PDB file of C-alpha atoms in Angstrom:
ATOM      1  CA  ARG A  25       8.410   6.461   2.094  1.00 77.00           C
ATOM      2  CA  TRP A  26      12.056   7.017   2.954  1.00 78.00           C
ATOM      3  CA  THR A  27      12.619   3.671   0.880  1.00 78.00           C
ATOM      4  CA  GLU A  28      11.116   5.104  -2.386  1.00 83.00           C
ATOM      5  CA  LEU A  29      13.785   8.063  -2.316  1.00 84.00           C
ATOM      6  CA  PHE A  30      16.802   5.576  -1.320  1.00 84.00           C
ATOM      7  CA  GLU A  31      16.593   1.901  -2.403  1.00 82.00           C
ATOM      8  CA  ASN A  32      18.745   0.276   0.385  1.00 87.00           C
ATOM      9  CA  GLU A  33      16.327  -0.099   3.505  1.00 89.00           C
ATOM     10  CA  ILE A  34      19.057  -0.978   5.801  1.00 90.00           C
ATOM     11  CA  MET A  35      21.014   2.736   4.947  1.00 89.00           C
ATOM     12  CA  VAL A  36      17.786   4.436   4.947  1.00 89.00           C
ATOM     13  CA  ALA A  37      17.143   2.741   8.645  1.00 90.00           C
ATOM     14  CA  ALA A  38      20.802   4.111   9.854  1.00 91.00           C
ATOM     15  CA  LEU A  39      20.190   7.423   8.389  1.00 89.00           C
ATOM     16  CA  ILE A  40      17.073   7.984  10.275  1.00 87.00           C
ATOM     17  CA  ASP A  41      18.878   6.456  13.431  1.00 90.00           C
ATOM     18  CA  ARG A  42      21.450   9.073  13.374  1.00 92.00           C
ATOM     19  CA  VAL A  43      19.294  11.749  12.419  1.00 87.00           C
ATOM     20  CA  THR A  44      16.789  11.216  15.497  1.00 87.00           C
ATOM     21  CA  PHE A  45      19.507  10.298  17.882  1.00 90.00           C
ATOM     22  CA  ARG A  46      19.308  12.538  21.107  1.00 90.00           C
ATOM     23  CA  SER A  47      16.794  14.901  19.520  1.00 88.00           C
ATOM     24  CA  HIS A  48      13.190  15.614  20.075  1.00 84.00           C
ATOM     25  CA  VAL A  49      10.749  14.021  17.479  1.00 77.00           C
ATOM     26  CA  LEU A  50       7.769  16.160  16.916  1.00 79.00           C
ATOM     27  CA  ASN A  51       4.323  14.533  15.818  1.00 78.00           C
ATOM     28  CA  MET A  52       3.583  17.011  12.730  1.00 78.00           C
ATOM     29  CA  ASN A  53       0.577  14.741  11.699  1.00 80.00           C
ATOM     30  CA  VAL A  54      -2.199  17.111  12.386  1.00 77.00           C
ATOM     31  CA  LYS A  55      -5.308  17.473  10.576  1.00 78.00           C
ATOM     32  CA  ASP A  56      -5.859  21.329  10.670  1.00 80.00           C
ATOM     33  CA  SER A  57      -2.823  23.750   9.560  1.00 80.00           C
ATOM     34  CA  TYR A  58      -2.897  27.195  11.377  1.00 80.00           C
ATOM     35  CA  ARG A  59      -0.741  28.505   8.951  1.00 83.00           C
ATOM     36  CA  LEU A  60      -3.086  27.337   6.236  1.00 82.00           C
ATOM     37  CA  GLU A  61      -6.296  28.562   8.079  1.00 85.00           C
ATOM     38  CA  GLN A  62      -4.624  32.066   8.747  1.00 87.00           C
ATOM     39  CA  THR A  63      -3.771  32.438   4.969  1.00 88.00           C
ATOM     40  CA  LEU A  64      -7.415  31.550   4.056  1.00 87.00           C
ATOM     41  CA  ALA A  65      -8.909  33.934   6.502  1.00 90.00           C
ATOM     42  CA  ARG A  66      -6.813  36.980   5.359  1.00 88.00           C
ATOM     43  CA  ALA A  67      -7.656  36.214   1.242  1.00 84.00           C
ATOM     44  CA  THR A  68     -11.220  36.604   2.295  1.00 74.00           C
TER      45      THR A  68
END
């Protein structure tokens, strides 16, 4: 959804390329949130 924020797709691709260069990309797309689960457990 980066292209919704920035108009130029080429610039978005260049930005992402530079941000992720020599970095560790973590997949944060998990179904269950540990923090949300802990917050809800404390609320009850």
